[in-house]
Structures are given as C-alpha cells and as structure tokens.
mmCIF file of N, CA and C in Angstrom:
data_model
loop_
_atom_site.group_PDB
_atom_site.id
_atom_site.type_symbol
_atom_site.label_atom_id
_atom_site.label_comp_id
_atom_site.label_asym_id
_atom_site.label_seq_id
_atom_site.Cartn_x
_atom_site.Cartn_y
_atom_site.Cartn_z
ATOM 1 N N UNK A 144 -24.067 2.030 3.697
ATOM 2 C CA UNK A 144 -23.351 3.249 3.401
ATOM 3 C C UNK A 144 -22.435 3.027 2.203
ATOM 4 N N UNK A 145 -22.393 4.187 1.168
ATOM 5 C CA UNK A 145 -21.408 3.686 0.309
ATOM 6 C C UNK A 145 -20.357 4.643 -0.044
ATOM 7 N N UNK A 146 -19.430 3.404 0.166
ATOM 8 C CA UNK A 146 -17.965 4.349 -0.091
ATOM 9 C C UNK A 146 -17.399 4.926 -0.864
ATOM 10 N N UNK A 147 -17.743 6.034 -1.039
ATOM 11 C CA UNK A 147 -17.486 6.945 -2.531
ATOM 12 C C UNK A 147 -16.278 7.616 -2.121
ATOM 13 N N UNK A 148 -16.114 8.789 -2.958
ATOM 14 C CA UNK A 148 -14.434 9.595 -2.287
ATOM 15 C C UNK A 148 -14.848 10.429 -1.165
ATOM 16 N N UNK A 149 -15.988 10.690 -1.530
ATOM 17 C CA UNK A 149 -16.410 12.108 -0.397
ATOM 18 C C UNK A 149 -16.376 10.914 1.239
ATOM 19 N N UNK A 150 -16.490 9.888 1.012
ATOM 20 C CA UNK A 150 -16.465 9.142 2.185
ATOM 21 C C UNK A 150 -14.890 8.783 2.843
ATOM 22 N N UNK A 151 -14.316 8.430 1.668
ATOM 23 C CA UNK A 151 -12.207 7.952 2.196
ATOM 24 C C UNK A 151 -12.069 9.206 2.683
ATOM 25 N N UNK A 152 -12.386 10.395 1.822
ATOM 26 C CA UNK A 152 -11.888 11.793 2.070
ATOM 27 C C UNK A 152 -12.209 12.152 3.761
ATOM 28 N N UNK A 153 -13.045 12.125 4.252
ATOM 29 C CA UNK A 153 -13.719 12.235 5.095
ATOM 30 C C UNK A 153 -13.067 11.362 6.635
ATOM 31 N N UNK A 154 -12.304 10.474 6.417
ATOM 32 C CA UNK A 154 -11.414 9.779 7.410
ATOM 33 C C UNK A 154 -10.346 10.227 7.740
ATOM 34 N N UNK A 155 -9.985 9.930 9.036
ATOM 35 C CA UNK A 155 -8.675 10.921 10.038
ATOM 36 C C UNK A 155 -7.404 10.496 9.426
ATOM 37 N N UNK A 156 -7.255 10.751 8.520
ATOM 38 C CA UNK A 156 -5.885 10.216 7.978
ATOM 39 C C UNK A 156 -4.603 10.520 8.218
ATOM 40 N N UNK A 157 -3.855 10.319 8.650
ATOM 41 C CA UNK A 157 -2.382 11.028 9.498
ATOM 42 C C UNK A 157 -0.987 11.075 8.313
ATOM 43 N N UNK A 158 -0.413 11.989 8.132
ATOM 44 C CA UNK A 158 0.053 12.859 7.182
ATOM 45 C C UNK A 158 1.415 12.483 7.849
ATOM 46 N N UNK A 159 2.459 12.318 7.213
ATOM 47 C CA UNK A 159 3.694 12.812 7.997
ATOM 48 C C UNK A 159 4.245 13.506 6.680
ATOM 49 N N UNK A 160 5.619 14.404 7.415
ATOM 50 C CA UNK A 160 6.382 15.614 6.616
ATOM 51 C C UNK A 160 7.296 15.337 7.133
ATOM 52 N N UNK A 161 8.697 15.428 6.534
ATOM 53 C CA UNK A 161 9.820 15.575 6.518
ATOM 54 C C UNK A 161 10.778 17.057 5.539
ATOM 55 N N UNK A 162 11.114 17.155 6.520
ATOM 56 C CA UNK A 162 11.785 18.833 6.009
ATOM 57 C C UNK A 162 13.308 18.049 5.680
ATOM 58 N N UNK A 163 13.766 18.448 3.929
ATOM 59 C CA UNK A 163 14.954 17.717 3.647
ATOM 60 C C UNK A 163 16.142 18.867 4.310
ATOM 61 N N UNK A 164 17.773 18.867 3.881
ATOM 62 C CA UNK A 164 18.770 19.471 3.894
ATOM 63 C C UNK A 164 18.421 21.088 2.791
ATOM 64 N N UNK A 165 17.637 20.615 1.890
ATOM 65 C CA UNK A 165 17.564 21.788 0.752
ATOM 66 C C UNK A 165 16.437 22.517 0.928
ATOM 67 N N UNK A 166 16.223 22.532 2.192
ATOM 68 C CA UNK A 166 14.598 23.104 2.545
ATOM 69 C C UNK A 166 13.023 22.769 1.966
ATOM 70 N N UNK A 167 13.227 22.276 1.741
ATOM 71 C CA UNK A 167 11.753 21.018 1.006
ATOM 72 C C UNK A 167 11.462 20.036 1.740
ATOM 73 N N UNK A 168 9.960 20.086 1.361
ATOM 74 C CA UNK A 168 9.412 18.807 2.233
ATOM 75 C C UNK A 168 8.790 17.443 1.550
ATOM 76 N N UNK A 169 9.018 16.685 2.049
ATOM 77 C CA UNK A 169 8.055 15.457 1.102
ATOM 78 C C UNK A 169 7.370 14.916 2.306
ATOM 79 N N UNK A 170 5.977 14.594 1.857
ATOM 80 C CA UNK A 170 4.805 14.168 2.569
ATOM 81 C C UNK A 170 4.245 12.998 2.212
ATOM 82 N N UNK A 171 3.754 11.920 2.797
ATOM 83 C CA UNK A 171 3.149 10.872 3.115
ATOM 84 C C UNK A 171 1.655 10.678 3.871
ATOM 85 N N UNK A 172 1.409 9.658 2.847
ATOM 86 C CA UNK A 172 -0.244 9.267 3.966
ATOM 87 C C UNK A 172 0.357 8.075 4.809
ATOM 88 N N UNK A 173 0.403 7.986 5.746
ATOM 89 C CA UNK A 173 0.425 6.763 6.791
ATOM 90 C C UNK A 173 0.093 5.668 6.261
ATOM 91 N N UNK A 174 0.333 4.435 6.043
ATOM 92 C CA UNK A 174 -0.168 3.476 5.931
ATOM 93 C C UNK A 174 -0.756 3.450 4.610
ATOM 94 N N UNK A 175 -0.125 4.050 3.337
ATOM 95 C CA UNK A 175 -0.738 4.171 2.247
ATOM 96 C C UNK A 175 0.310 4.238 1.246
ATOM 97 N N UNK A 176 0.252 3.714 0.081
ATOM 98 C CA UNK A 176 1.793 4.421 -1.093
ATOM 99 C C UNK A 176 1.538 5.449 -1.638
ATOM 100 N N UNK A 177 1.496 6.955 -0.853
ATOM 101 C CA UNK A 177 0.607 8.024 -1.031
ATOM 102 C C UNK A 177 1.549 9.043 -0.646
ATOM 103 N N UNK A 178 2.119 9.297 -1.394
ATOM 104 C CA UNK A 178 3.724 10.455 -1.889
ATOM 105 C C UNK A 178 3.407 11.447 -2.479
ATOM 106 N N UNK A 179 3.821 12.488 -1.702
ATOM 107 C CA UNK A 179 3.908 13.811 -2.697
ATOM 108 C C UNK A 179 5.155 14.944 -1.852
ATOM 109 N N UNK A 180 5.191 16.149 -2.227
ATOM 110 C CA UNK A 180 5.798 16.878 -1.597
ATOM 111 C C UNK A 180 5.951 18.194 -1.956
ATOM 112 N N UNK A 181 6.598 19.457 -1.122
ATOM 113 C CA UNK A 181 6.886 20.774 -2.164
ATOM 114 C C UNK A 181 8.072 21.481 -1.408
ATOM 115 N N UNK A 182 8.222 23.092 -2.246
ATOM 116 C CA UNK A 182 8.887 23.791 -1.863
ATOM 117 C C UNK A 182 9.082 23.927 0.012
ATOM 118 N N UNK A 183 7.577 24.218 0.215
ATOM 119 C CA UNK A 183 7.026 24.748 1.917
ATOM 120 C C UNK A 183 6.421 23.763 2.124
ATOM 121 N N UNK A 184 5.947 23.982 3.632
ATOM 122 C CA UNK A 184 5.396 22.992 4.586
ATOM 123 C C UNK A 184 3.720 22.982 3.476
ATOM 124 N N UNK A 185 3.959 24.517 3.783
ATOM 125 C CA UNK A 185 2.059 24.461 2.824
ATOM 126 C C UNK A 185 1.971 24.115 1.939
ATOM 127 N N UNK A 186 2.987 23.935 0.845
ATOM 128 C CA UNK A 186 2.994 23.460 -0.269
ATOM 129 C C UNK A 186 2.891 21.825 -0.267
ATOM 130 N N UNK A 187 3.614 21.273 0.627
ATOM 131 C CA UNK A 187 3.739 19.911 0.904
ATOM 132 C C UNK A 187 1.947 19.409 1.057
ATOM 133 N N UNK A 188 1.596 19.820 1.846
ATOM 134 C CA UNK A 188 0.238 19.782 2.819
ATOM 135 C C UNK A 188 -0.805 19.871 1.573
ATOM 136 N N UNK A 189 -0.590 20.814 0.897
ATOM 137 C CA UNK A 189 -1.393 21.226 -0.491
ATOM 138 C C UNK A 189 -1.497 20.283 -1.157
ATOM 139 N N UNK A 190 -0.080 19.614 -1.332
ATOM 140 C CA UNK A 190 -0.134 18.402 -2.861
ATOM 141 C C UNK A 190 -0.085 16.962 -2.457
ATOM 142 N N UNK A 191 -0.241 16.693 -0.878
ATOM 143 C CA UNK A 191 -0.296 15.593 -0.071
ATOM 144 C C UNK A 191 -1.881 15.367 -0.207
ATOM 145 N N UNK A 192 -2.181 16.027 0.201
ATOM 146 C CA UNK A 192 -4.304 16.219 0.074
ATOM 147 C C UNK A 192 -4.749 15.724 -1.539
ATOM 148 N N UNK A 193 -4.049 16.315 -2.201
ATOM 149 C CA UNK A 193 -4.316 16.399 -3.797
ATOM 150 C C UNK A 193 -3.784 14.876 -3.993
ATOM 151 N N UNK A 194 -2.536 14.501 -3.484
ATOM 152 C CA UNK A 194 -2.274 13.253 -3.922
ATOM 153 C C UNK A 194 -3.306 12.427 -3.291
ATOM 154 N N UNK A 195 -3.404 12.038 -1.918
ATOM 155 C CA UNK A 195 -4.741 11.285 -1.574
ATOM 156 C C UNK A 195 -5.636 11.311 -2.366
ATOM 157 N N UNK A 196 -6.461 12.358 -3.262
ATOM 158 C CA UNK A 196 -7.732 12.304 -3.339
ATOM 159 C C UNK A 196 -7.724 11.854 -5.244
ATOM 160 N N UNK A 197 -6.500 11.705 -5.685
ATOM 161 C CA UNK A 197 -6.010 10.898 -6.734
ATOM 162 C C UNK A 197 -5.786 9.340 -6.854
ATOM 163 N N UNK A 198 -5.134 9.358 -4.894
ATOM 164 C CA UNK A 198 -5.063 7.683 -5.036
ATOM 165 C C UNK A 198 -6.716 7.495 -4.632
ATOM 166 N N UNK A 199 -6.954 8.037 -3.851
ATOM 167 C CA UNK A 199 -8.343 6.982 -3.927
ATOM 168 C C UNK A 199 -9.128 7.245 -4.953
ATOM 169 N N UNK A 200 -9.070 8.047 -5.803
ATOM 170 C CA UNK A 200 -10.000 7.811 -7.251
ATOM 171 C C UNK A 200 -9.681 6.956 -7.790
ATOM 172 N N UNK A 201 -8.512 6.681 -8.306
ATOM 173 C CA UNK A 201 -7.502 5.575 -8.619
ATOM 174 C C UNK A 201 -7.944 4.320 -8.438
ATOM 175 N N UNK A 202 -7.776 4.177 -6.930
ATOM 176 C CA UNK A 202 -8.666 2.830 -6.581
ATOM 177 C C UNK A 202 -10.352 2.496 -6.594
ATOM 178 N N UNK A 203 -10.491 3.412 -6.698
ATOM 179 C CA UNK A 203 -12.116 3.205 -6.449
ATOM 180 C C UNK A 203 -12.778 2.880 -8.045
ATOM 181 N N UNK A 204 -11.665 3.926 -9.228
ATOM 182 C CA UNK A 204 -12.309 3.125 -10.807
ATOM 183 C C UNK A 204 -11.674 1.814 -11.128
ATOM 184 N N UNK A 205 -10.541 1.468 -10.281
ATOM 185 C CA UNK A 205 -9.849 0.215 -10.888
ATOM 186 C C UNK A 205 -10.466 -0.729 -9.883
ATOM 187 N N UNK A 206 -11.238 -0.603 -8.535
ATOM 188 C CA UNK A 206 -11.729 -1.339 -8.195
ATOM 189 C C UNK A 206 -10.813 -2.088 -7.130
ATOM 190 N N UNK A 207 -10.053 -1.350 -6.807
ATOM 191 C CA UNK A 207 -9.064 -2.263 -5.793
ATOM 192 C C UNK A 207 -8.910 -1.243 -4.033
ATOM 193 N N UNK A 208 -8.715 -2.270 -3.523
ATOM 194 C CA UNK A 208 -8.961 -2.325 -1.512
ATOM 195 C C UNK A 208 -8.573 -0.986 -1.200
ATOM 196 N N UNK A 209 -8.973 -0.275 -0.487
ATOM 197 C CA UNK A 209 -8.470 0.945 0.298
ATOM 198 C C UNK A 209 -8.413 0.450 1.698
ATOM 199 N N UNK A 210 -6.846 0.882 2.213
ATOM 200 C CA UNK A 210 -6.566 0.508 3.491
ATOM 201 C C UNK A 210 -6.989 1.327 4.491
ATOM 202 N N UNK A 211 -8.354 1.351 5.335
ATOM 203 C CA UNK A 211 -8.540 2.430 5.745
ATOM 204 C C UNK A 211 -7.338 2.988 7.197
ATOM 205 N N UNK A 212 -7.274 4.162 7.681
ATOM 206 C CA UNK A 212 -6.603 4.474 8.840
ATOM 207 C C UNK A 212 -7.542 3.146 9.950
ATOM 208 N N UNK A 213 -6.802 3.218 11.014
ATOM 209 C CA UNK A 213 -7.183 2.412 12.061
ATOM 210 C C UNK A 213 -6.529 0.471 11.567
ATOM 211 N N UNK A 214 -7.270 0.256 10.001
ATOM 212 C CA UNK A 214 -7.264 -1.129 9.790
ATOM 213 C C UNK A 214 -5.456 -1.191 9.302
ATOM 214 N N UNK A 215 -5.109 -0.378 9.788
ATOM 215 C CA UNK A 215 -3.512 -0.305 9.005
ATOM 216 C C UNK A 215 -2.597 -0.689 10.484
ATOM 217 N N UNK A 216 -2.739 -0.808 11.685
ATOM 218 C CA UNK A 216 -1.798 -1.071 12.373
ATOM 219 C C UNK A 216 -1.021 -2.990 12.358
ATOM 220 N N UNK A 217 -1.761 -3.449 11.901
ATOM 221 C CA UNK A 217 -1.028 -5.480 11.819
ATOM 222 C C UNK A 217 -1.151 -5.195 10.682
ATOM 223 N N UNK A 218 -0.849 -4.528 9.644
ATOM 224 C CA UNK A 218 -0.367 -5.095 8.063
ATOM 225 C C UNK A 218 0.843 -4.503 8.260
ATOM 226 N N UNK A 219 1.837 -5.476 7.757
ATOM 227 C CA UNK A 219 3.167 -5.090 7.531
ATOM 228 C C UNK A 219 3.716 -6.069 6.177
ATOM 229 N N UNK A 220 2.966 -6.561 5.530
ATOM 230 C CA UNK A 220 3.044 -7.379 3.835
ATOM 231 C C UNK A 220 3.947 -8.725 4.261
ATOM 232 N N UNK A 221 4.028 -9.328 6.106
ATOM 233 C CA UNK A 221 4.688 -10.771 6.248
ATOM 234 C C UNK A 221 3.544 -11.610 6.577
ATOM 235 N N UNK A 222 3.535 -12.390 6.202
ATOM 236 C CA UNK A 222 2.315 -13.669 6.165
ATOM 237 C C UNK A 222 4.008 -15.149 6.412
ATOM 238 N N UNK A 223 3.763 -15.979 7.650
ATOM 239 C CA UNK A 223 4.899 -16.986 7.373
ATOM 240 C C UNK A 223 3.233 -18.390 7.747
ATOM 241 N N UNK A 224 4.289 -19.092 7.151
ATOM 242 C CA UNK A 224 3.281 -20.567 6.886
ATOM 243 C C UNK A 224 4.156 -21.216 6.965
ATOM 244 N N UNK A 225 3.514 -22.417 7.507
ATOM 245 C CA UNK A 225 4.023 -24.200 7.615
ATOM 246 C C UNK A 225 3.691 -24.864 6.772
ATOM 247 N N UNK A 226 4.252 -25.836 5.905
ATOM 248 C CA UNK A 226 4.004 -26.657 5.105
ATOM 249 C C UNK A 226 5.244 -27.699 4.908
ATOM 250 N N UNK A 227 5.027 -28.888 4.117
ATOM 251 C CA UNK A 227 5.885 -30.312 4.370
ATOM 252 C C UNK A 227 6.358 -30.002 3.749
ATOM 253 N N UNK A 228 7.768 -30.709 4.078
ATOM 254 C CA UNK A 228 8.816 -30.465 3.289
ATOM 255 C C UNK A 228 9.084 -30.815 1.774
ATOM 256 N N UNK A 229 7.994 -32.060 1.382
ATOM 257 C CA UNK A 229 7.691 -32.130 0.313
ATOM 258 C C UNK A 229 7.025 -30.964 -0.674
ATOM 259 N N UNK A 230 6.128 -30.127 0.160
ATOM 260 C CA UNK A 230 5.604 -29.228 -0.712
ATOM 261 C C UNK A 230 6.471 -28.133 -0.942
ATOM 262 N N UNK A 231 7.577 -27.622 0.109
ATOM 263 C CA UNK A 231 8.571 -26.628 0.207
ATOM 264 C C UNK A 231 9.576 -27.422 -1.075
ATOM 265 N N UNK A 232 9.905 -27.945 -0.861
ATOM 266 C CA UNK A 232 11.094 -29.011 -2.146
ATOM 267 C C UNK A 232 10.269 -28.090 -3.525
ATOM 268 N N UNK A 233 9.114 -28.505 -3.748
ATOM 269 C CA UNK A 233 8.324 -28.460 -4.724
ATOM 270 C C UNK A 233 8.231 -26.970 -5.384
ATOM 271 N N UNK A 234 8.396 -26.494 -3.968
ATOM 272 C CA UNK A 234 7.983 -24.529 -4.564
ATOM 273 C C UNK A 234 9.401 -24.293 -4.628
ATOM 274 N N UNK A 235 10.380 -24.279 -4.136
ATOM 275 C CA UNK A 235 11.616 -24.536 -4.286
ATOM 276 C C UNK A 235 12.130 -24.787 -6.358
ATOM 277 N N UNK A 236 12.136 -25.782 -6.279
ATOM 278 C CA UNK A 236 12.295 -26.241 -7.537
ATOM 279 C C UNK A 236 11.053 -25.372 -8.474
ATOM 280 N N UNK A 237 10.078 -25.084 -8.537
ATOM 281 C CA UNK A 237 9.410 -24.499 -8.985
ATOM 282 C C UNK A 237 9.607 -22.746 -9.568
ATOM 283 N N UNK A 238 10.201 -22.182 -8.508
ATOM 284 C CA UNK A 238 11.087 -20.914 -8.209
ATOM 285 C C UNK A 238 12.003 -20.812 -9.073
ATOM 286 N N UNK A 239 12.913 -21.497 -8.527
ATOM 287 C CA UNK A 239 14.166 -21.698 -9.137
ATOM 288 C C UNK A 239 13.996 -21.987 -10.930
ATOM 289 N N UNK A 240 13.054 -22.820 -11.461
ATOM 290 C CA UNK A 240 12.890 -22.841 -12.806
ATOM 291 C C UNK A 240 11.915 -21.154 -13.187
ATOM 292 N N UNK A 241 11.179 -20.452 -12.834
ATOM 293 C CA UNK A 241 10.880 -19.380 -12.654
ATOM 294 C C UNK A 241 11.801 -17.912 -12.598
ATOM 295 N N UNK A 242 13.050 -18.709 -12.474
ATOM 296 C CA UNK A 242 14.031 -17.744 -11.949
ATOM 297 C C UNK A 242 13.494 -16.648 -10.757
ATOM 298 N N UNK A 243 12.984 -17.315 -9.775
ATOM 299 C CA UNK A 243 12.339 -16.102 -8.790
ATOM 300 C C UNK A 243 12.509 -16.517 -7.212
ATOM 301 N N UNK A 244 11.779 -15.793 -5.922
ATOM 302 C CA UNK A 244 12.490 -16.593 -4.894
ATOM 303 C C UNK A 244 10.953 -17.172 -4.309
ATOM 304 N N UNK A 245 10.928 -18.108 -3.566
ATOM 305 C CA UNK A 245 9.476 -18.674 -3.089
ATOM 306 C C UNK A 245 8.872 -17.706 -3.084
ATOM 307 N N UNK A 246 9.210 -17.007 -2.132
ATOM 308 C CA UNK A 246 8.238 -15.735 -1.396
ATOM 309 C C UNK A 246 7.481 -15.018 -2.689
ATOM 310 N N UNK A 247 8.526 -14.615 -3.766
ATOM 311 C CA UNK A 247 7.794 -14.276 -4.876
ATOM 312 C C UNK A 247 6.853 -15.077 -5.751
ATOM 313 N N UNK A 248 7.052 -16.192 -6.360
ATOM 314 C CA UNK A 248 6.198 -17.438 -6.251
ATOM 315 C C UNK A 248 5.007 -17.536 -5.883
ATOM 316 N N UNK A 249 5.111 -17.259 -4.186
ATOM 317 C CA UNK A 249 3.650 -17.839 -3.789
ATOM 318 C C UNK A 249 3.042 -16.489 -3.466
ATOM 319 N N UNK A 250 3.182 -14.947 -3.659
ATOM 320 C CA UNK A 250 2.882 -13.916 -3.673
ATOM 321 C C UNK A 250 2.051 -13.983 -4.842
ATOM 322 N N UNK A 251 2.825 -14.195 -6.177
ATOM 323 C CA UNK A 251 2.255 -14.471 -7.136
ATOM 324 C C UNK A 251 0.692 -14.890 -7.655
ATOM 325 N N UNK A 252 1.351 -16.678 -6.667
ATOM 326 C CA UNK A 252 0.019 -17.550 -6.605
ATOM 327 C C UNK A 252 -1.516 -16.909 -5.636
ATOM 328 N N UNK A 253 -1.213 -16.246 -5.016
ATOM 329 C CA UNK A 253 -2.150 -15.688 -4.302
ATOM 330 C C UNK A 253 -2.645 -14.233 -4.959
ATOM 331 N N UNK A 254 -2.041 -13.711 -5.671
ATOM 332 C CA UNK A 254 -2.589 -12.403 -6.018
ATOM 333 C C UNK A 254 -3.526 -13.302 -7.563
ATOM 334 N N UNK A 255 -3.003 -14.048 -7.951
ATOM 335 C CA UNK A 255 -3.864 -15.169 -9.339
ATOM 336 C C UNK A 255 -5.240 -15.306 -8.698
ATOM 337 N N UNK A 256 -5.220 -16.145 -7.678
ATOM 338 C CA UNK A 256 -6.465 -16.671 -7.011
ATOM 339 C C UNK A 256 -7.211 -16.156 -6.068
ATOM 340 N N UNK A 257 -6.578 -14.794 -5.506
ATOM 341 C CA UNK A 257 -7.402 -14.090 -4.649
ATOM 342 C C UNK A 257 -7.788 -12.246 -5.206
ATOM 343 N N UNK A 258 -6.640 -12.158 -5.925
ATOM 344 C CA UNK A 258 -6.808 -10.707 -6.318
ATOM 345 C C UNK A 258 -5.505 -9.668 -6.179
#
C-alpha cells in the first residue's frame, strides 16, 4: 500500500480546540507540530484540516517520518542511556567545548547518523 496524502488524510486523527479569553480558537493535531486556529470554532476546524494536509505534503516531498495516530502514545522525545563514566567525562568535555548541553550533543550525533 502506498502512503500518499489521500492515505495520512484518511486516518482518525484527533483535533483538540481551545477557546481563548478573546473568543478565538487555536487548534492542534494530537501528537503532531500541527497548529492552526481562527475567529470560530468552524473557522478553527477549517484551517486545522488545511494545516494537516500542508504538514503532510511537507513531509512526504522532504521525505521525512509521519507520526501516525495510534504510534504516538510512548513518544514523548526522552530516550535515557547508561554509559561509563569515561565516555560521559568525554561527552561532557566535548559539550562544553561546543558550548552546548550533552543531551544536545548526542541529539545531534544521532540525527548525523540516523536522520
């Protein structure tokens, strides 16, 4: 099967809305960096749909992962690891000449070698 838009489009995707103090709403895809919002609820709903079907074009010409609904409940972007204290010293000092903090570092190193 291949995953084109008419296919992401096509998945139960769960929407949330928030109604601000100034009567406006801003809308979200669940589990996605997929922002939009409007005047009205319908308006929100209108340009929430429109934004989805932008991000996944988005991803699909640049070629990068779509998180589908369902595969989104254990991602929360923490990954923790064990390693010797020699190698921690190492990323440590490494960082620090980087001006950055491990976590950023080895985020880094993994988006180099994996994508």
């Amino acid at each position: 099967m291949t995953k084109d838009l008419q296919y992401y489009l096509s998945l139960p995707w769960k929407f949330e809305f928030t109604k601000h103090p100034d009567g406006k709403y801003s809308a979200r895809v669940e589990g996605l960096s997929c922002y939009s919002g409007g005047d009205t609820l319908e308006e929100a709903s209108k340009e929430i749909q429109e934004a989805l079907e932008f991000y996944i074009e988005s991803c699909l010409e640049d070629n990068l992962p779509i998180i589908e609904p369902g595969e989104q409940r254990n991602i929360n972007g923490r990954i923790s690891i064990r390693t010797s204290k020699t190698t921690h010293l190492k990323l440590l000092k490494l960082a620090e000449q980087e001006n950055v903090s491990v976590s950023h570092l080895i985020n880094d190193a993994i988006i180099k070698q994996y994508g």
